[in-house]
Every structure is written in structure tokens, then in C-alpha cells.
């Protein structure tokens, strides 16, 4: 994994897989990603898509979301069909772009084991997270399924693969802040050692670099520093002064940072690439690291997925991310700003 490049986080607006693949390959030449298109409905969002990847586990829908089902049903079949179509569209765009066999990297993103267990119910209605056996089985099924998924993408594209585990529920899992299914139920805080074991087992099973991304309002950076993930991604707008030490420790540990700098919704005043670049520069300056760190240990991304964004802004967001990444890679020491920033 190298720094000074841009990539996306995951979701994308609309329902056209071919258009999405072509756009992402064009806007993100250094590290495109296989997008999720949640606008297509059940089986296409971050959690529902996992029904197509788990081994010997399938989902059904409930009024609250997804639950484990005893046998494959309509949701599982739809998830598999949609994922197969997405891979076909990516392979076609990859070939058209002349990337087949070039070694050009591609990033895949999937729900991480802790968020998956925090969002999926057991057949009895309780969250999988509340049952240690179910949590173990779900994470093992995920780990095995991801090995197969990565291998298929490698075979189809002839590409180097990076794998992203999305953990937006991680902070709530560790803090015991998840809502129970019923008022008579409760969801305990998962002890950090137990959570770390689960996450690291999934990471250790993979043969490719793994990064963990969290869009949580307060990302669990101190926890993630202890993980074996090669990189950690977060929305920079959620970072407070209390998080600075953890970010410095991540860099000291040799991990890469995916800095979520581009807002997922268009600001009232259209931003320039310099507007987007400034918070990242100020962060590195405040931490006391040389600005070349931006070229070697950071990547630039939107703050989170773009699935709810208007398509024109989604395209603009990727273009801005790419511009900022180029500026970070070329000469970050030359970047100056006229006014102080309130950003951390």
C-alpha cells in the first residue's frame, strides 16, 4: 500500500453498475474500488450484500433489517445476482480501460465482523452480537467468504487487491450503545480484547492488505491501533483534540491513514481542492510529523460512502479527492493557507 493517492469509501448513487464502474475507474486511476449501489434495495446495501459472501449462512429480511435464515431465500439469491452483475460490470470496464493483467490495484469493501454482528439478527430476534457462538460462527463464515471473494476478483481482473472492512458500528459495540431489539433485551459492551480477537482473526485469514474504515462520529482509533490492520480510515470532521494522540500513534506504528476529507454532501459554497486539502495539512502539522507523511502514509477519500449523494456531487467528490492526493504527493511543503482553520 502506498500513500499520496485517492480512493473511494464504498457506496455510490444510482443503480447502473456499468456507469458506476466506468466513472470510478476514470476518476480514481491509482486505487479504484468496487462500489456498492444501495439504491437498488435489499441485498445491495453494505449489510445485505454480505449474504452473497458468507459461507453456509444466508439472510432474510425483517421490518428492522436482516436476520440469519435457515436456507437461501429471495434476499440471498438477489444479493448473489447483484454482486455477480457488479463484478461483470467491473470486469468489462477494467478490460475497456486496458487494465487487465496490468497489476493495477483494486479495493474491495465489505462489512466488518463486528458491524455485521451488530446489525444482523438471529432467527430468535436477538442480535448476533449477543450470542458468543453466533458471533464466532458469523466471523468465521465472513473470513472464509472473503478469501473466495478476493480470489475471484484477482482471477477476473489480474489485479492486486486491497480489502476494506467497514466498521461503522464499532464504537457502539465497544461502548455498549447499541439499541436492543426489544425493551426487555440488552446489548452488553463487547470487551476490547474479545472484539480485537474477532477482528484480527478475520484480518489474519486474508492474503491481501486489510484496512478498517469507520464513519462513526467518534471512531475507535485507540482500539484500531492495536489491530493488525495495515490502514485505518475515518472522517476527519469527526476528530477531536482527544483523538490526536491516537492518530499520532497510528502513524508511529507504521499504519496508513485514509483521511476522509471530502464531504459526502455538496457544501453551499463549492469547495476548491485547496479547501479540501487544508484540514489534512493542519492535522499533520499539529501532530508534528513532516508533511511528506501525506505522500507516504496517507490516502485521500470522501468522508464516507456517497450512496445518498446526487450523482454530480459524487463525481465531483472523487475528482476533488484525486486533486488533493496529487498535491499531497507532489509538494505538500509548498502548500500555504491565508487563514487559520478551526479543524483539528
Coordinates of C-alpha atoms in Angstrom, one line a residue:
X1 CA 0.0 0.0 0.0
X2 CA 1.3 3.4 -0.9
X3 CA 0.4 6.9 0.2
X4 CA -0.4 10.1 -1.8
X5 CA -3.3 8.6 -3.7
X6 CA -7.1 8.9 -3.6
X7 CA -9.8 6.2 -3.3
X8 CA -13.5 5.9 -2.5
X9 CA -15.1 4.6 0.6
X10 CA -17.8 2.3 -0.8
X11 CA -21.3 3.2 -1.8
X12 CA -22.3 5.1 -4.9
X13 CA -25.6 6.7 -6.0
X14 CA -27.9 5.2 -8.6
X15 CA -28.4 1.7 -9.9
X16 CA -26.3 1.4 -13.0
X17 CA -23.3 -0.8 -12.2
X18 CA -21.6 -0.3 -15.6
X19 CA -21.8 3.5 -15.3
X20 CA -20.5 3.4 -11.8
X21 CA -17.6 1.2 -12.6
X22 CA -16.6 3.3 -15.6
X23 CA -16.8 6.5 -13.5
X24 CA -14.8 5.2 -10.6
X25 CA -12.0 3.7 -12.9
X26 CA -11.8 7.1 -14.6
X27 CA -11.8 9.3 -11.5
X28 CA -9.6 7.1 -9.3
X29 CA -6.7 5.9 -11.5
X30 CA -4.4 4.9 -8.6
X31 CA -6.9 2.9 -6.5
X32 CA -10.4 2.4 -7.8
X33 CA -13.0 0.4 -5.8
X34 CA -15.9 -2.0 -6.4
X35 CA -18.8 0.2 -5.4
X36 CA -22.0 -0.7 -3.6
X37 CA -25.2 0.6 -5.0
X38 CA -27.6 0.6 -2.1
X39 CA -30.3 2.4 -4.1
X40 CA -31.2 -0.9 -5.7
X41 CA -32.8 -2.1 -2.4
X42 CA -32.5 -5.2 -0.2
X43 CA -29.4 -7.2 -0.9
X44 CA -27.4 -4.4 -2.4
X45 CA -26.6 -2.3 0.7
X46 CA -23.5 -2.9 2.9
X47 CA -25.2 -5.5 5.2
X48 CA -27.5 -7.2 2.7
X49 CA -24.6 -7.7 0.2
X50 CA -22.9 -9.9 2.8
X51 CA -25.5 -12.6 2.2
X52 CA -23.7 -13.2 -1.1
X53 CA -20.3 -13.6 0.5
X54 CA -20.9 -15.6 3.7
X55 CA -20.2 -19.3 3.7
X56 CA -23.1 -21.5 4.7
X57 CA -25.1 -18.5 6.1
X58 CA -27.9 -16.6 4.4
X59 CA -30.1 -13.6 5.2
X60 CA -33.8 -12.9 5.1
X61 CA -35.4 -9.5 5.8
X62 CA -37.4 -8.3 8.8
X63 CA -39.1 -5.0 9.4
X64 CA -35.9 -3.9 11.2
X65 CA -33.3 -5.1 8.6
X66 CA -31.7 -8.5 8.2
X67 CA -31.7 -11.8 10.0
X68 CA -30.0 -15.2 9.6
X69 CA -32.2 -17.6 7.7
X70 CA -32.1 -21.4 7.8
X71 CA -32.0 -21.7 4.0
X72 CA -31.3 -19.5 1.0
X73 CA -34.3 -17.3 0.1
X74 CA -35.1 -14.4 -2.2
X75 CA -32.8 -11.9 -0.5
X76 CA -29.8 -14.2 -0.7
X77 CA -30.5 -15.0 -4.3
X78 CA -30.9 -11.3 -5.1
X79 CA -27.7 -10.4 -3.3
X80 CA -25.7 -13.0 -5.2
X81 CA -27.2 -11.9 -8.6
X82 CA -26.5 -8.3 -7.9
X83 CA -22.9 -9.0 -6.8
X84 CA -22.3 -11.1 -9.8
X85 CA -23.6 -8.3 -12.1
X86 CA -21.4 -5.8 -10.3
X87 CA -18.3 -7.9 -10.9
X88 CA -19.3 -8.4 -14.5
X89 CA -19.6 -4.7 -15.0
X90 CA -16.3 -4.0 -13.3
X91 CA -14.5 -6.7 -15.4
X92 CA -15.9 -5.2 -18.6
X93 CA -14.9 -1.6 -17.6
X94 CA -11.5 -3.0 -16.5
X95 CA -10.9 -4.6 -19.8
X96 CA -12.0 -1.5 -21.7
X97 CA -9.6 0.7 -19.7
X98 CA -6.8 -1.7 -20.6
X99 CA -6.1 -2.6 -17.0
X100 CA -6.4 -6.4 -17.3
X101 CA -3.2 -8.1 -16.2
X102 CA -1.5 -4.7 -15.5
X103 CA -1.3 -5.3 -11.8
X104 CA -3.4 -2.2 -11.2
X105 CA -4.8 -2.4 -7.7
X106 CA -8.5 -2.6 -6.8
X107 CA -10.1 -2.1 -3.4
X108 CA -13.0 -4.2 -2.2
X109 CA -15.1 -3.2 0.8
X110 CA -17.3 -5.3 2.9
X111 CA -19.0 -5.1 6.3
X112 CA -16.6 -5.9 9.1
X113 CA -17.4 -8.7 11.5
X114 CA -18.3 -6.5 14.5
X115 CA -20.7 -4.3 12.5
X116 CA -22.1 -7.3 10.8
X117 CA -22.9 -9.0 14.1
X118 CA -24.3 -5.7 15.4
X119 CA -26.7 -5.3 12.5
X120 CA -27.9 -8.9 11.8
X121 CA -30.5 -10.7 13.9
X122 CA -30.6 -14.3 14.8
X123 CA -33.7 -16.3 13.9
X124 CA -34.9 -15.7 17.5
X125 CA -34.8 -12.0 17.0
X126 CA -31.7 -11.2 19.1
X127 CA -28.7 -9.5 17.6
X128 CA -25.9 -11.9 16.6
X129 CA -23.6 -9.9 18.7
X130 CA -25.3 -11.0 21.9
X131 CA -24.6 -14.7 21.3
X132 CA -20.9 -15.6 21.5
X133 CA -21.3 -18.8 19.4
X134 CA -23.2 -16.9 16.7
X135 CA -20.6 -14.1 16.7
X136 CA -17.8 -16.7 16.3
X137 CA -19.6 -18.6 13.5
X138 CA -20.5 -15.4 11.7
X139 CA -17.0 -14.0 11.8
X140 CA -15.5 -17.3 10.6
X141 CA -18.0 -17.5 7.8
X142 CA -17.1 -14.0 6.8
X143 CA -13.4 -14.7 6.9
X144 CA -13.8 -17.7 4.6
X145 CA -16.1 -16.0 2.2
X146 CA -13.8 -13.0 1.8
X147 CA -10.9 -15.3 0.8
X148 CA -13.1 -16.7 -2.0
X149 CA -14.3 -13.2 -3.0
X150 CA -10.7 -11.8 -3.2
X151 CA -9.6 -14.8 -5.2
X152 CA -12.4 -14.3 -7.7
X153 CA -11.6 -10.6 -8.2
X154 CA -7.9 -11.4 -8.6
X155 CA -8.7 -14.1 -11.2
X156 CA -11.2 -11.9 -13.2
X157 CA -9.1 -8.7 -13.2
X158 CA -5.5 -9.8 -12.8
X159 CA -5.3 -7.1 -10.2
X160 CA -3.7 -6.6 -6.8
X161 CA -6.4 -6.4 -4.2
X162 CA -6.8 -4.4 -1.1
X163 CA -9.7 -5.3 1.3
X164 CA -11.6 -2.8 3.4
X165 CA -13.6 -3.8 6.4
X166 CA -16.3 -1.3 7.2
X167 CA -16.9 -0.9 10.9
X168 CA -19.4 2.0 11.4
X169 CA -20.9 0.3 14.4
X170 CA -17.5 -0.4 16.1
X171 CA -17.7 2.4 18.6
X172 CA -21.2 1.5 19.7
X173 CA -20.2 -2.2 20.0
X174 CA -17.3 -1.3 22.4
X175 CA -19.4 1.3 24.3
X176 CA -22.5 -0.9 24.7
X177 CA -24.5 1.8 22.9
X178 CA -26.4 -0.5 20.5
X179 CA -30.2 -0.5 20.7
X180 CA -31.7 -3.8 21.7
X181 CA -34.4 -5.4 19.6
X182 CA -36.9 -5.1 22.5
X183 CA -37.1 -3.1 25.7
X184 CA -36.7 -6.4 27.6
X185 CA -33.4 -7.1 25.9
X186 CA -30.0 -5.6 26.4
X187 CA -26.8 -5.5 24.3
X188 CA -23.7 -5.5 26.5
X189 CA -20.5 -3.7 25.6
X190 CA -18.1 -6.2 23.9
X191 CA -14.8 -6.2 25.8
X192 CA -12.0 -4.8 23.8
X193 CA -9.8 -8.0 23.9
X194 CA -12.7 -10.1 22.6
X195 CA -13.5 -7.6 19.9
X196 CA -9.9 -7.3 18.9
X197 CA -9.6 -11.1 18.6
X198 CA -12.6 -11.3 16.3
X199 CA -11.4 -8.5 14.1
X200 CA -7.8 -9.8 13.9
X201 CA -8.8 -13.3 13.1
X202 CA -10.7 -12.1 10.0
X203 CA -7.7 -10.0 9.0
X204 CA -5.2 -12.8 9.6
X205 CA -7.2 -15.1 7.3
X206 CA -6.7 -12.9 4.3
X207 CA -3.7 -13.0 1.9
X208 CA -4.0 -9.3 1.0
X209 CA -3.6 -6.0 2.9
X210 CA -6.6 -5.2 5.0
X211 CA -7.7 -1.7 6.1
X212 CA -10.5 -0.9 8.5
X213 CA -12.8 2.1 7.9
X214 CA -15.2 3.7 10.4
X215 CA -17.6 6.6 9.7
X216 CA -18.6 6.7 13.4
X217 CA -18.9 10.1 15.0
X218 CA -16.1 9.1 17.4
X219 CA -14.0 6.5 15.7
X220 CA -12.4 3.9 18.0
X221 CA -8.8 4.9 17.0
X222 CA -7.1 3.7 20.1
X223 CA -8.7 0.3 19.7
X224 CA -7.8 0.1 15.9
X225 CA -4.2 1.0 16.6
X226 CA -3.9 -2.4 18.4
X227 CA -5.3 -4.3 15.4
X228 CA -3.3 -5.8 12.7
X229 CA -5.0 -3.7 10.0
X230 CA -2.5 -2.1 7.6
X231 CA -4.5 1.1 7.4
X232 CA -7.3 3.0 9.2
X233 CA -9.9 5.2 7.6
X234 CA -12.1 7.8 9.2
X235 CA -14.0 11.1 8.6
X236 CA -11.6 13.9 9.6
X237 CA -14.5 16.1 10.6
X238 CA -15.3 13.7 13.5
X239 CA -11.8 14.1 15.0
X240 CA -11.5 16.0 18.3
X241 CA -8.4 17.0 20.3
X242 CA -8.7 13.9 22.4
X243 CA -8.1 11.8 19.2
X244 CA -4.8 13.4 18.2
X245 CA -2.6 11.2 20.3
X246 CA -4.2 8.1 18.8
X247 CA -3.7 9.4 15.3
X248 CA 0.0 10.1 16.0
X249 CA 0.3 6.6 17.4
X250 CA -1.2 5.1 14.3
X251 CA 1.4 6.8 12.2
X252 CA 4.2 5.9 14.6
X253 CA 3.1 2.3 14.3
X254 CA 3.6 2.4 10.5
X255 CA -0.1 2.3 9.6
X256 CA -1.5 4.2 6.7
X257 CA -4.4 6.7 7.2
X258 CA -7.3 7.1 4.9
X259 CA -8.3 10.7 5.6
X260 CA -12.0 11.3 4.9
X261 CA -11.6 14.9 3.7
X262 CA -14.3 15.4 1.0
X263 CA -17.8 16.0 2.4
X264 CA -20.5 13.5 1.3
X265 CA -22.9 16.3 0.5
X266 CA -22.2 19.4 -1.5
X267 CA -21.4 22.5 0.6
X268 CA -23.3 25.7 0.0
X269 CA -20.2 27.2 -1.4
X270 CA -18.4 24.9 -3.9
X271 CA -15.1 24.0 -2.4
X272 CA -11.7 24.1 -4.2
X273 CA -9.1 21.3 -3.8
X274 CA -7.2 23.7 -1.6
X275 CA -10.2 24.0 0.8
X276 CA -10.4 20.2 1.0
X277 CA -6.6 19.8 1.4
X278 CA -6.2 22.3 4.3
X279 CA -7.5 20.2 7.2
X280 CA -5.2 17.3 6.4
X281 CA -2.2 19.6 6.2
X282 CA -3.1 21.2 9.5
X283 CA -3.6 17.9 11.1
X284 CA -0.1 16.7 10.2
X285 CA 1.4 20.0 11.2
X286 CA -0.3 19.8 14.6
X287 CA 0.9 16.3 15.2
X288 CA 4.4 17.4 14.4
X289 CA 5.0 14.9 11.6
X290 CA 6.8 16.0 8.4
X291 CA 4.4 16.9 5.6
X292 CA 6.0 14.2 3.4
X293 CA 3.9 11.9 5.6
X294 CA 1.0 12.9 3.5
X295 CA 2.8 11.4 0.5
X296 CA 3.9 8.3 2.2
X297 CA 1.3 7.3 4.8
X298 CA -2.0 8.9 3.9
X299 CA -4.6 8.4 1.3
X300 CA -7.4 10.8 0.5
X301 CA -11.1 9.8 0.5
X302 CA -14.6 11.2 0.8
X303 CA -15.7 11.4 4.4
X304 CA -17.9 8.3 4.0
X305 CA -19.9 6.5 1.3
X306 CA -21.6 8.5 -1.4
X307 CA -24.7 6.4 -1.9
X308 CA -27.0 9.2 -0.8
X309 CA -25.2 11.9 -2.7
X310 CA -26.5 13.4 -6.0
X311 CA -24.6 11.9 -8.9
X312 CA -22.9 15.1 -10.0
X313 CA -21.5 15.7 -6.5
X314 CA -20.4 12.1 -6.2
X315 CA -18.3 12.6 -9.3
X316 CA -17.0 15.9 -8.1
X317 CA -16.1 14.4 -4.7
X318 CA -13.9 11.8 -6.4
X319 CA -12.3 14.4 -8.6
X320 CA -11.5 16.6 -5.6
X321 CA -10.1 13.7 -3.7
X322 CA -7.8 12.9 -6.6
X323 CA -6.6 16.5 -6.9
X324 CA -5.8 16.7 -3.2
X325 CA -3.9 13.4 -3.3
X326 CA -1.8 14.7 -6.2
X327 CA -1.0 17.9 -4.2
X328 CA 0.0 15.8 -1.1
X329 CA 2.2 13.5 -3.3
X330 CA 3.9 16.3 -5.2
X331 CA 5.0 19.0 -2.8
X332 CA 3.0 19.3 0.4
X333 CA 5.6 21.6 2.0
X334 CA 4.7 24.3 -0.5
X335 CA 1.0 24.4 0.5
X336 CA 0.2 27.5 2.5
X337 CA -3.1 28.9 3.7
X338 CA -4.0 32.5 4.5
X339 CA -6.4 32.0 7.4
X340 CA -6.3 29.8 10.5
X341 CA -8.6 26.7 10.4
X342 CA -10.9 25.6 13.2
X343 CA -10.4 22.0 12.2
X344 CA -8.4 19.6 14.4

